[in-house]
Short mmCIF file of C-alpha atoms in Angstrom, two decimals:
data_model
loop_
_atom_site.label_atom_id
_atom_site.label_comp_id
_atom_site.label_asym_id
_atom_site.label_seq_id
_atom_site.Cartn_x
_atom_site.Cartn_y
_atom_site.Cartn_z
CA UNK A 1056 40.80 -115.55 149.51
CA UNK A 1057 37.20 -113.44 150.38
CA UNK A 1058 35.15 -116.45 148.83
CA UNK A 1059 37.20 -119.29 150.27
CA UNK A 1060 36.04 -117.76 153.72
CA UNK A 1061 32.39 -116.19 152.93
CA UNK A 1062 30.24 -117.88 151.26
CA UNK A 1063 29.02 -116.52 148.07
CA UNK A 1064 25.68 -115.38 149.00
CA UNK A 1065 27.34 -113.20 152.00
CA UNK A 1066 29.21 -111.40 149.87
CA UNK A 1067 26.29 -110.66 147.95
CA UNK A 1068 24.42 -109.69 150.80
CA UNK A 1069 27.23 -107.24 151.52
CA UNK A 1070 26.86 -105.29 147.68
CA UNK A 1071 23.81 -105.60 147.33
CA UNK A 1072 23.52 -103.77 150.86
CA UNK A 1073 26.55 -101.48 150.37
CA UNK A 1074 24.58 -100.83 147.09
CA UNK A 1075 21.02 -99.89 148.08
CA UNK A 1076 23.29 -97.84 150.21
CA UNK A 1077 24.72 -95.76 147.25
CA UNK A 1078 22.10 -95.75 145.41
CA UNK A 1079 20.10 -94.08 148.07
CA UNK A 1080 22.89 -91.72 149.04
CA UNK A 1081 22.89 -89.86 145.32
CA UNK A 1082 18.84 -89.81 145.51
CA UNK A 1083 18.21 -88.00 148.61
CA UNK A 1084 21.61 -86.11 149.06
CA UNK A 1085 19.67 -83.19 147.51
CA UNK A 1086 17.54 -83.04 150.65
CA UNK A 1087 20.12 -81.47 152.58
CA UNK A 1088 22.12 -80.00 149.86
CA UNK A 1089 19.44 -77.86 149.00
CA UNK A 1090 18.76 -76.13 152.17
CA UNK A 1091 22.16 -75.33 151.84
CA UNK A 1092 22.02 -73.91 148.49
CA UNK A 1093 19.08 -71.93 148.44
CA UNK A 1094 18.42 -68.76 150.66
CA UNK A 1095 14.30 -69.68 151.13
CA UNK A 1096 12.33 -66.52 150.61
CA UNK A 1097 9.46 -67.46 152.56
CA UNK A 1098 10.95 -68.44 155.97
CA UNK A 1099 11.72 -64.91 156.05
CA UNK A 1100 8.48 -63.95 157.16
CA UNK A 1101 7.73 -63.27 160.90
CA UNK A 1102 4.75 -64.89 161.39
CA UNK A 1103 6.14 -68.27 160.40
CA UNK A 1104 9.46 -67.75 162.37
CA UNK A 1105 8.74 -68.36 165.61
CA UNK A 1106 11.10 -71.36 166.19
CA UNK A 1107 13.87 -69.99 164.56
CA UNK A 1108 13.79 -66.58 166.98
CA UNK A 1109 13.10 -69.14 169.72
CA UNK A 1110 16.73 -70.43 169.30
CA UNK A 1111 18.44 -67.34 168.57
CA UNK A 1112 17.35 -66.29 172.05
CA UNK A 1113 18.66 -69.32 173.82
CA UNK A 1114 21.77 -70.10 172.09
CA UNK A 1115 24.92 -68.38 172.25
CA UNK A 1116 26.24 -66.74 168.98
CA UNK A 1117 28.63 -69.40 168.22
CA UNK A 1118 26.21 -71.87 168.49
CA UNK A 1119 22.59 -72.99 167.00
CA UNK A 1120 20.96 -69.40 165.86
CA UNK A 1121 20.20 -66.98 163.42
CA UNK A 1122 23.76 -66.40 163.24
CA UNK A 1123 24.84 -70.04 162.28
CA UNK A 1124 21.62 -70.08 160.06
CA UNK A 1125 22.86 -67.52 157.46
CA UNK A 1126 26.62 -68.51 158.08
CA UNK A 1127 26.57 -70.48 155.18
CA UNK A 1128 26.21 -68.74 151.37
CA UNK A 1129 23.56 -69.89 149.84
CA UNK A 1130 24.02 -68.70 145.82
CA UNK A 1131 20.44 -69.44 144.74
CA UNK A 1132 16.91 -67.90 145.14
CA UNK A 1133 14.20 -70.48 143.99
CA UNK A 1134 10.82 -70.57 145.83
CA UNK A 1135 8.87 -73.15 147.36
CA UNK A 1136 7.56 -74.49 144.10
CA UNK A 1137 10.51 -74.73 142.00
CA UNK A 1138 12.31 -76.43 145.35
CA UNK A 1139 9.12 -78.92 145.10
CA UNK A 1140 9.96 -79.45 141.34
CA UNK A 1141 13.79 -80.27 142.17
CA UNK A 1142 13.11 -82.55 144.97
CA UNK A 1143 10.40 -84.09 142.96
CA UNK A 1144 12.13 -84.33 139.47
CA UNK A 1145 13.95 -87.77 139.89
CA UNK A 1146 11.18 -89.74 140.33
CA UNK A 1147 9.62 -88.59 137.13
CA UNK A 1148 12.36 -90.03 135.41
CA UNK A 1149 12.57 -93.17 137.90
CA UNK A 1150 8.96 -94.38 136.84
CA UNK A 1151 9.92 -95.03 133.33
CA UNK A 1152 12.36 -97.89 133.93
CA UNK A 1153 11.38 -100.05 136.85
CA UNK A 1154 9.57 -102.44 134.58
CA UNK A 1155 12.08 -102.21 131.68
CA UNK A 1156 14.99 -103.09 134.51
CA UNK A 1157 12.60 -105.75 135.49
CA UNK A 1158 12.85 -107.64 132.37
CA UNK A 1159 16.30 -106.43 131.91
CA UNK A 1160 17.15 -108.24 134.75
CA UNK A 1161 14.94 -111.23 133.87
CA UNK A 1162 16.56 -111.26 130.34
CA UNK A 1163 20.27 -110.68 130.94
CA UNK A 1164 21.16 -110.51 134.72
CA UNK A 1165 21.27 -108.60 137.87
CA UNK A 1166 25.13 -108.38 137.32
CA UNK A 1167 25.06 -106.00 134.73
CA UNK A 1168 21.39 -104.06 135.27
CA UNK A 1169 21.75 -103.32 138.91
CA UNK A 1170 25.97 -102.54 138.56
CA UNK A 1171 24.91 -100.21 135.73
CA UNK A 1172 21.99 -98.43 137.33
CA UNK A 1173 24.35 -97.81 140.18
CA UNK A 1174 27.41 -96.50 138.30
CA UNK A 1175 26.09 -94.50 135.92
CA UNK A 1176 24.11 -92.66 139.01
CA UNK A 1177 27.36 -92.01 140.01
CA UNK A 1178 28.25 -89.97 137.19
CA UNK A 1179 25.33 -88.11 136.74
CA UNK A 1180 25.53 -87.00 140.75
CA UNK A 1181 29.30 -85.62 140.11
CA UNK A 1182 27.83 -83.22 137.01
CA UNK A 1183 24.78 -81.86 139.47
CA UNK A 1184 27.11 -78.60 140.89
CA UNK A 1185 27.65 -78.09 137.16
CA UNK A 1186 24.15 -77.94 136.48
CA UNK A 1187 22.89 -76.06 139.69
CA UNK A 1188 24.54 -72.90 137.86
CA UNK A 1189 23.55 -73.57 134.45
CA UNK A 1190 19.96 -73.12 136.19
CA UNK A 1191 17.23 -74.62 138.14
CA UNK A 1192 15.52 -76.76 135.37
CA UNK A 1193 19.18 -77.89 133.97
CA UNK A 1194 19.43 -79.32 137.96
CA UNK A 1195 15.71 -81.03 137.39
CA UNK A 1196 16.93 -82.46 134.08
CA UNK A 1197 19.88 -84.14 135.93
CA UNK A 1198 17.51 -85.36 138.66
CA UNK A 1199 15.55 -87.03 135.92
CA UNK A 1200 18.02 -88.49 134.15
CA UNK A 1201 19.31 -89.81 137.79
CA UNK A 1202 15.90 -91.16 138.25
CA UNK A 1203 15.72 -93.23 134.95
CA UNK A 1204 19.06 -94.66 135.69
CA UNK A 1205 17.96 -95.74 139.20
CA UNK A 1206 15.16 -97.12 137.90
CA UNK A 1207 16.12 -100.83 137.74
CA UNK A 1208 17.80 -100.76 140.97
CA UNK A 1209 14.98 -102.17 143.06
CA UNK A 1210 13.51 -104.44 140.20
CA UNK A 1211 17.21 -106.14 140.15
CA UNK A 1212 17.84 -106.42 143.25
CA UNK A 1213 14.76 -108.38 143.76
CA UNK A 1214 15.10 -110.63 140.93
CA UNK A 1215 18.74 -112.06 141.85
CA UNK A 1216 17.53 -113.12 145.20
CA UNK A 1217 15.44 -115.30 143.19
CA UNK A 1218 18.40 -117.67 142.18
CA UNK A 1219 20.42 -116.66 145.21
CA UNK A 1220 18.20 -117.09 148.37
CA UNK A 1221 17.38 -120.01 149.74
CA UNK A 1222 13.43 -120.05 151.23
CA UNK A 1223 14.71 -120.35 154.89
CA UNK A 1224 17.21 -117.70 154.61
CA UNK A 1225 14.89 -115.31 151.98
CA UNK A 1226 13.63 -113.03 154.43
CA UNK A 1227 16.60 -112.51 156.96
CA UNK A 1228 19.32 -112.25 153.89
CA UNK A 1229 16.88 -109.69 151.71
CA UNK A 1230 16.00 -107.48 155.45
CA UNK A 1231 19.85 -107.17 155.69
CA UNK A 1232 20.00 -106.02 151.90
CA UNK A 1233 17.26 -103.60 152.61
CA UNK A 1234 18.76 -101.78 155.31
CA UNK A 1235 21.10 -100.38 152.79
CA UNK A 1236 18.67 -97.50 151.37
CA UNK A 1237 17.55 -96.40 155.22
CA UNK A 1238 21.34 -96.36 155.69
CA UNK A 1239 21.77 -94.90 152.70
CA UNK A 1240 19.47 -92.23 154.06
CA UNK A 1241 21.51 -91.46 157.40
CA UNK A 1242 24.54 -91.83 156.01
CA UNK A 1243 23.40 -88.79 153.45
CA UNK A 1244 22.32 -86.56 156.06
CA UNK A 1245 25.13 -86.94 158.31
CA UNK A 1246 27.74 -86.77 155.43
CA UNK A 1247 26.20 -83.90 154.00
CA UNK A 1248 25.24 -81.70 156.53
CA UNK A 1249 29.08 -81.97 157.34
CA UNK A 1250 30.26 -81.56 153.91
CA UNK A 1251 28.08 -78.18 153.29
CA UNK A 1252 28.91 -76.65 157.12
CA UNK A 1253 32.68 -77.25 155.38
CA UNK A 1254 34.86 -75.80 153.54
CA UNK A 1255 35.81 -78.56 151.40
CA UNK A 1256 34.88 -77.75 147.31
CA UNK A 1257 33.18 -74.81 148.57
CA UNK A 1258 30.89 -76.37 151.18
CA UNK A 1259 27.43 -78.09 149.39
CA UNK A 1260 29.16 -79.05 146.11
CA UNK A 1261 31.29 -81.51 147.82
CA UNK A 1262 27.84 -83.53 148.78
CA UNK A 1263 28.11 -84.59 145.15
CA UNK A 1264 31.43 -85.04 144.34
CA UNK A 1265 31.68 -87.13 147.89
CA UNK A 1266 29.05 -88.94 146.87
CA UNK A 1267 29.45 -89.44 143.44
CA UNK A 1268 32.66 -91.25 143.96
CA UNK A 1269 31.93 -93.18 146.40
CA UNK A 1270 29.59 -94.79 143.67
CA UNK A 1271 32.23 -95.35 141.30
CA UNK A 1272 34.62 -97.37 144.11
CA UNK A 1273 31.80 -99.63 144.80
CA UNK A 1274 31.61 -100.17 140.80
CA UNK A 1275 34.61 -101.34 140.53
CA UNK A 1276 33.85 -104.25 143.87
CA UNK A 1277 30.54 -105.36 142.12
CA UNK A 1278 32.32 -105.98 138.60
CA UNK A 1279 34.89 -108.61 140.57
CA UNK A 1280 32.85 -110.20 143.10
CA UNK A 1281 29.27 -110.32 141.77
CA UNK A 1282 27.29 -112.84 139.34
CA UNK A 1283 24.02 -113.02 138.45
CA UNK A 1284 23.46 -117.00 139.54
CA UNK A 1285 25.30 -119.88 141.76
CA UNK A 1286 25.71 -121.76 138.26
CA UNK A 1287 27.04 -118.78 136.86
CA UNK A 1288 29.75 -117.88 139.59
CA UNK A 1289 33.59 -119.04 138.69
CA UNK A 1290 34.49 -119.55 142.10
CA UNK A 1291 31.81 -120.52 144.08
CA UNK A 1292 32.77 -123.38 146.46
CA UNK A 1293 30.23 -126.49 145.14
CA UNK A 1294 28.83 -127.52 147.97
CA UNK A 1295 27.17 -124.47 148.35
CA UNK A 1296 26.14 -124.26 144.45
CA UNK A 1297 24.85 -128.06 145.48
CA UNK A 1298 23.10 -126.54 148.50
CA UNK A 1299 21.27 -123.50 146.45
CA UNK A 1300 20.40 -126.14 143.66
CA UNK A 1301 18.62 -128.43 146.29
CA UNK A 1302 16.99 -125.69 148.34
CA UNK A 1303 16.14 -123.66 145.72
CA UNK A 1304 15.92 -125.64 142.76
CA UNK A 1305 17.67 -126.36 139.73
CA UNK A 1306 15.27 -124.03 137.49
CA UNK A 1307 15.71 -121.14 139.38
CA UNK A 1308 19.51 -121.21 139.86
CA UNK A 1309 19.90 -120.31 136.02
CA UNK A 1310 19.10 -117.27 134.03
CA UNK A 1311 16.79 -118.28 132.06
CA UNK A 1312 13.30 -118.58 132.67
CA UNK A 1313 9.72 -119.15 131.84
CA UNK A 1314 7.76 -116.36 130.25
CA UNK A 1315 6.14 -113.82 132.07
CA UNK A 1316 2.64 -114.66 132.95
CA UNK A 1317 1.49 -111.43 132.59
CA UNK A 1318 -2.75 -112.04 132.12
CA UNK A 1319 -2.01 -114.00 135.83
CA UNK A 1320 0.09 -111.21 137.16
CA UNK A 1321 -2.64 -108.43 136.11
CA UNK A 1322 -5.81 -110.68 137.31
CA UNK A 1323 -4.09 -111.27 140.90
CA UNK A 1324 -5.76 -109.60 143.90
CA UNK A 1325 -2.91 -110.32 146.11
CA UNK A 1326 -0.46 -108.61 143.48
CA UNK A 1327 -2.59 -105.39 143.10
CA UNK A 1328 -3.15 -105.16 146.91
CA UNK A 1329 0.75 -105.65 147.05
CA UNK A 1330 0.67 -102.52 145.25
CA UNK A 1331 -0.87 -100.33 146.98
CA UNK A 1332 1.00 -101.38 150.25
CA UNK A 1333 4.17 -100.49 148.48
CA UNK A 1334 3.18 -97.50 147.47
CA UNK A 1335 1.79 -96.13 150.76
CA UNK A 1336 4.65 -97.43 152.51
CA UNK A 1337 6.89 -95.63 149.73
CA UNK A 1338 4.61 -92.42 150.15
CA UNK A 1339 6.05 -92.26 153.89
CA UNK A 1340 9.45 -93.27 153.57
CA UNK A 1341 9.66 -90.44 150.82
CA UNK A 1342 7.90 -87.88 152.17
CA UNK A 1343 9.96 -88.73 155.23
CA UNK A 1344 13.40 -88.83 153.33
CA UNK A 1345 12.84 -86.03 150.67
CA UNK A 1346 11.24 -83.51 153.15
CA UNK A 1347 12.36 -84.05 156.76
CA UNK A 1348 15.11 -81.57 156.62
CA UNK A 1349 12.79 -78.95 154.85
CA UNK A 1350 10.71 -79.51 157.87
CA UNK A 1351 13.68 -79.12 160.44
CA UNK A 1352 14.95 -76.19 158.62
CA UNK A 1353 11.52 -74.09 158.09
CA UNK A 1354 9.41 -74.86 161.36
CA UNK A 1355 11.79 -75.92 163.72
CA UNK A 1356 14.29 -73.14 162.96
CA UNK A 1357 17.45 -76.35 163.15
CA UNK A 1358 20.80 -74.91 161.22
CA UNK A 1359 22.22 -77.11 158.53
CA UNK A 1360 24.99 -79.44 161.00
CA UNK A 1361 22.29 -79.85 163.98
CA UNK A 1362 19.22 -80.51 160.82
CA UNK A 1363 21.15 -83.45 158.81
CA UNK A 1364 22.25 -85.03 162.47
CA UNK A 1365 18.49 -84.89 163.83
CA UNK A 1366 16.80 -85.82 160.08
CA UNK A 1367 19.23 -89.15 160.00
CA UNK A 1368 18.23 -90.62 163.48
CA UNK A 1369 14.64 -91.81 162.26
CA UNK A 1370 16.13 -93.99 159.40
CA UNK A 1371 18.98 -95.30 161.76
CA UNK A 1372 16.03 -96.39 163.60
CA UNK A 1373 14.61 -98.56 160.58
CA UNK A 1374 17.91 -100.34 160.57
CA UNK A 1375 17.54 -101.48 164.24
CA UNK A 1376 13.47 -102.23 163.89
CA UNK A 1377 14.36 -104.54 160.60
CA UNK A 1378 16.85 -106.88 162.46
CA UNK A 1379 14.85 -106.85 165.49
CA UNK A 1380 11.70 -108.28 163.20
CA UNK A 1381 14.27 -110.72 161.96
CA UNK A 1382 15.21 -112.06 164.93
CA UNK A 1383 11.42 -111.82 166.21
CA UNK A 1384 10.32 -114.09 163.30
CA UNK A 1385 12.93 -116.71 164.09
CA UNK A 1386 12.01 -116.87 167.45
CA UNK A 1387 8.10 -117.20 166.68
CA UNK A 1388 9.12 -119.82 163.93
CA UNK A 1389 11.33 -122.35 165.99
CA UNK A 1390 8.54 -122.21 168.55
CA UNK A 1391 5.24 -122.09 166.12
CA UNK A 1392 3.62 -119.89 168.29
CA UNK A 1393 1.99 -117.66 165.20
CA UNK A 1394 1.59 -118.77 161.55
CA UNK A 1395 3.40 -116.94 159.35
CA UNK A 1396 0.26 -115.22 157.47
CA UNK A 1397 -0.61 -113.68 160.97
CA UNK A 1398 2.74 -112.88 161.86
CA UNK A 1399 2.67 -111.02 158.45
CA UNK A 1400 -0.30 -108.96 158.72
CA UNK A 1401 0.81 -107.95 162.73
CA UNK A 1402 4.02 -106.79 160.75
CA UNK A 1403 2.46 -104.68 158.78
CA UNK A 1404 -0.04 -103.18 161.41
CA UNK A 1405 2.52 -102.28 163.06
CA UNK A 1406 4.54 -100.98 160.21
CA UNK A 1407 1.57 -99.20 158.68
CA UNK A 1408 -1.08 -97.99 161.15
CA UNK A 1409 1.15 -97.53 164.46
CA UNK A 1410 3.43 -95.02 162.34
CA UNK A 1411 -0.18 -93.22 161.04
CA UNK A 1412 -0.90 -91.88 164.61
CA UNK A 1413 2.58 -90.66 165.41
CA UNK A 1414 2.76 -88.71 161.92
CA UNK A 1415 -0.49 -86.89 163.35
CA UNK A 1416 0.93 -86.30 166.34
CA UNK A 1417 4.28 -84.47 165.07
CA UNK A 1418 2.39 -81.74 163.95
CA UNK A 1419 1.32 -80.54 166.87
CA UNK A 1420 4.55 -80.17 168.83
CA UNK A 1421 5.94 -77.24 169.64
CA UNK A 1422 9.69 -75.67 169.08
CA UNK A 1423 11.31 -78.14 171.33
CA UNK A 1424 13.78 -80.35 168.78
CA UNK A 1425 14.11 -83.64 171.30
CA UNK A 1426 9.91 -84.27 170.89
CA UNK A 1427 9.42 -84.25 166.99
CA UNK A 1428 12.27 -86.11 166.37
CA UNK A 1429 11.56 -88.73 168.94
CA UNK A 1430 8.01 -88.76 167.52
CA UNK A 1431 9.37 -89.54 163.49
CA UNK A 1432 11.92 -91.99 165.09
CA UNK A 1433 9.12 -93.69 166.07
CA UNK A 1434 6.91 -93.80 163.05
CA UNK A 1435 10.02 -94.80 160.82
CA UNK A 1436 11.30 -96.96 163.14
CA UNK A 1437 8.16 -98.98 163.25
CA UNK A 1438 7.79 -98.39 159.44
CA UNK A 1439 11.15 -100.31 158.65
CA UNK A 1440 8.98 -103.49 160.01
CA UNK A 1441 7.48 -103.12 156.12
CA UNK A 1442 10.47 -104.70 154.74
CA UNK A 1443 9.83 -108.25 156.21
CA UNK A 1444 6.07 -107.90 156.26
CA UNK A 1445 5.57 -106.06 152.45
CA UNK A 1446 8.72 -105.89 150.71
CA UNK A 1447 9.78 -109.87 151.08
CA UNK A 1448 6.08 -110.98 149.89
CA UNK A 1449 7.08 -110.39 146.35
CA UNK A 1450 9.73 -113.35 146.54
CA UNK A 1451 7.23 -115.39 148.26
CA UNK A 1452 3.64 -115.28 146.47
CA UNK A 1453 6.03 -115.18 142.96
CA UNK A 1454 9.80 -116.17 143.81
CA UNK A 1455 10.76 -117.05 140.08
CA UNK A 1456 9.14 -113.92 139.00
CA UNK A 1457 10.08 -111.52 141.74
CA UNK A 1458 12.17 -108.91 139.61
CA UNK A 1459 9.23 -108.21 137.25
CA UNK A 1460 6.54 -108.00 139.98
CA UNK A 1461 8.80 -105.53 141.86
CA UNK A 1462 9.42 -103.43 138.87
CA UNK A 1463 5.53 -103.34 138.25
CA UNK A 1464 5.31 -102.12 141.94
CA UNK A 1465 8.00 -100.09 141.98
CA UNK A 1466 6.27 -98.13 138.90
CA UNK A 1467 2.94 -97.14 140.53
CA UNK A 1468 4.96 -96.49 143.46
CA UNK A 1469 6.94 -94.09 142.12
CA UNK A 1470 3.74 -91.83 141.64
CA UNK A 1471 4.28 -90.90 145.77
CA UNK A 1472 7.96 -89.59 145.39
CA UNK A 1473 6.21 -87.46 142.70
CA UNK A 1474 3.53 -86.29 144.45
CA UNK A 1475 5.24 -85.85 147.75
CA UNK A 1476 7.77 -83.28 147.02
CA UNK A 1477 5.16 -81.12 144.84
CA UNK A 1478 2.22 -81.48 147.58
CA UNK A 1479 4.80 -79.68 150.14
CA UNK A 1480 5.90 -77.38 147.48
CA UNK A 1481 2.31 -76.19 146.92
CA UNK A 1482 1.17 -76.30 150.57
CA UNK A 1483 4.06 -74.33 152.41
CA UNK A 1484 4.56 -71.88 149.27
CA UNK A 1485 0.44 -71.47 149.65
CA UNK A 1486 -0.08 -71.27 153.34
CA UNK A 1487 1.29 -68.36 155.31
CA UNK A 1488 0.97 -70.51 158.70
CA UNK A 1489 4.72 -72.89 157.89
CA UNK A 1490 2.98 -74.92 161.21
CA UNK A 1491 -0.20 -75.45 159.85
CA UNK A 1492 1.13 -76.53 156.09
CA UNK A 1493 3.01 -79.11 157.45
CA UNK A 1494 0.35 -80.73 159.80
CA UNK A 1495 -1.67 -81.20 156.68
CA UNK A 1496 1.60 -82.94 154.82
CA UNK A 1497 1.70 -85.42 157.56
CA UNK A 1498 -2.25 -86.03 158.05
CA UNK A 1499 -1.96 -86.71 154.25
CA UNK A 1500 0.47 -89.05 155.20
CA UNK A 1501 -0.70 -90.99 157.55
CA UNK A 1502 -3.93 -91.29 155.74
CA UNK A 1503 -2.18 -93.31 153.17
CA UNK A 1504 0.11 -95.21 155.36
CA UNK A 1505 -3.26 -96.75 157.29
CA UNK A 1506 -5.01 -97.31 154.14
CA UNK A 1507 -2.37 -99.34 152.50
CA UNK A 1508 -1.99 -101.17 155.54
CA UNK A 1509 -5.75 -102.23 156.15
CA UNK A 1510 -5.88 -103.41 152.52
CA UNK A 1511 -2.71 -105.55 152.68
CA UNK A 1512 -3.66 -107.13 156.04
CA UNK A 1513 -6.80 -108.41 154.56
CA UNK A 1514 -5.60 -109.93 151.04
CA UNK A 1515 -2.14 -110.95 152.21
CA UNK A 1516 -0.98 -114.47 151.07
CA UNK A 1517 2.66 -116.13 152.35
CA UNK A 1518 2.35 -119.19 149.71
CA UNK A 1519 3.59 -119.21 146.14
CA UNK A 1520 0.41 -118.45 143.84
CA UNK A 1521 -0.29 -120.94 141.46
CA UNK A 1522 0.46 -119.28 138.66
CA UNK A 1523 4.07 -118.87 139.99
CA UNK A 1524 4.61 -122.44 140.53
CA UNK A 1525 6.93 -124.57 138.12
CA UNK A 1526 5.06 -126.88 136.04
CA UNK A 1527 5.87 -129.95 133.27
CA UNK A 1528 6.27 -127.27 130.39
CA UNK A 1529 8.73 -124.91 131.75
CA UNK A 1530 10.46 -127.10 134.58
CA UNK A 1531 13.38 -129.36 133.91
CA UNK A 1532 13.12 -131.31 137.35
CA UNK A 1533 11.15 -134.76 137.83
CA UNK A 1534 8.51 -134.77 139.96
CA UNK A 1535 10.57 -136.22 142.59
CA UNK A 1536 13.15 -133.11 142.63
CA UNK A 1537 9.52 -131.21 142.45
CA UNK A 1538 8.24 -132.43 145.46
CA UNK A 1539 11.72 -132.26 147.67
CA UNK A 1540 11.81 -128.63 146.66
CA UNK A 1541 8.27 -127.74 147.77
CA UNK A 1542 8.60 -129.41 150.91
CA UNK A 1543 9.51 -127.36 154.19
CA UNK A 1544 12.73 -125.70 153.49
CA UNK A 1545 15.64 -127.00 155.02
CA UNK A 1546 19.08 -124.76 156.82
CA UNK A 1547 22.50 -125.71 155.20
CA UNK A 1548 23.10 -127.65 158.53
CA UNK A 1549 19.92 -129.59 157.96
CA UNK A 1550 20.94 -130.23 154.65
CA UNK A 1551 24.46 -130.82 155.42
CA UNK A 1552 22.86 -133.39 158.24
CA UNK A 1553 20.68 -135.02 155.24
CA UNK A 1554 22.95 -135.65 152.50
CA UNK A 1555 25.72 -137.43 155.14
CA UNK A 1556 22.78 -139.50 156.11
CA UNK A 1557 22.34 -140.39 152.76
CA UNK A 1558 25.66 -141.02 152.18
CA UNK A 1559 26.20 -143.29 154.85
CA UNK A 1560 23.02 -145.04 154.26
CA UNK A 1561 24.57 -146.15 150.37
CA UNK A 1562 27.31 -146.96 151.82
CA UNK A 1563 25.68 -149.61 153.81
CA UNK A 1564 23.91 -151.00 151.37
#
């Protein structure tokens, strides 16, 4: 019934958005849970505790303050370095499978790969409380396994769009789906904070039980409604299938594709600059998504429930900025105010350079809770422009190999998730002044963000690279179909008008 009223590519967009959201909820819920789980010894030092005491003096005993901070039972006493390894463990597993995930999607299709990744993640998440009581290194091991099973999520997501997204809608559909991670982080913070502060399953364990159960429920919908391509969808309307064939190309709508041109990929400067830009933006995103609750707790002295709300705000801003960028792009494209290449460079400037300035500033704010959150919200919001600016570029320069390219790029960018939490753990555990330690963390993030943006703006391209184009050797299309596919993409409405016009011409003849 749903597929009769909503186009199948839009149903896939909703499913992928929810799937990405689920994956990231399970990925970052530990960031809030660890604040509720661990009685961190270093934040009891009086020389780094000024904001907490100011909060306690300004608030009543039944509000935010030291009373609320110590009210929740924290069963573990793990030091900063141990917590750093727990927060980074996911990425040591995650780095092992993105390239494999891209190949699996290329070989078997995205339905089984993407769906299995989220479903297995849900099962692992349900076991997290048990692993926590076994010991910190058991929790590390479970986080590593979670990373392994989530490695194929991004590349299989990107690979599916090469078969489902017509060129004129590619940026919009991918941008919608790519809001899933940011919405997921925001929901993870909001829900996790509320659950940790409740008596449901003794507080923090309920974070893992609730998010794991939600992932299992999504897996059922995915199994029923998702398919690898329009050609394999048994219930898609024939007019939508025909439009996607004409807009994307018959070859791209099929699961089987030509061999991956590994040598051309490795030799391409555009690909390597895209890899580095991806690494730099992921450093910023992962640095905030993993460490922001700890910053709120250690430096600003915010209690767990208010911490989760304030930490969620920057990631909600990302979704707004992504939506605005798509509207602005449509406006500029219709009026031809800027070339696609220059518009992409403009997006990346605001996505990478501007947040670097905000990150430098946030480390020098006092104990006021509003100003740091406002600055980080602007940094994260502008950073959201990297989705249409950088992440969509994989499907633009090599639509048939987008899954493989993203798998390679994700393997490199995952190192940011390995390095950022460990850096925070060692810096905050070694420097007595926590505020100064966090300033160093933000300085490093600003430098990485700015450098990645500069490199990408110099080398970026928006056209299909020569080695990624269809050839006579591997194409099932004749030359007339190929020229039709490569010309200026039409919307579905224009396509329907064209088909109707051709039908009238035939009738007249």
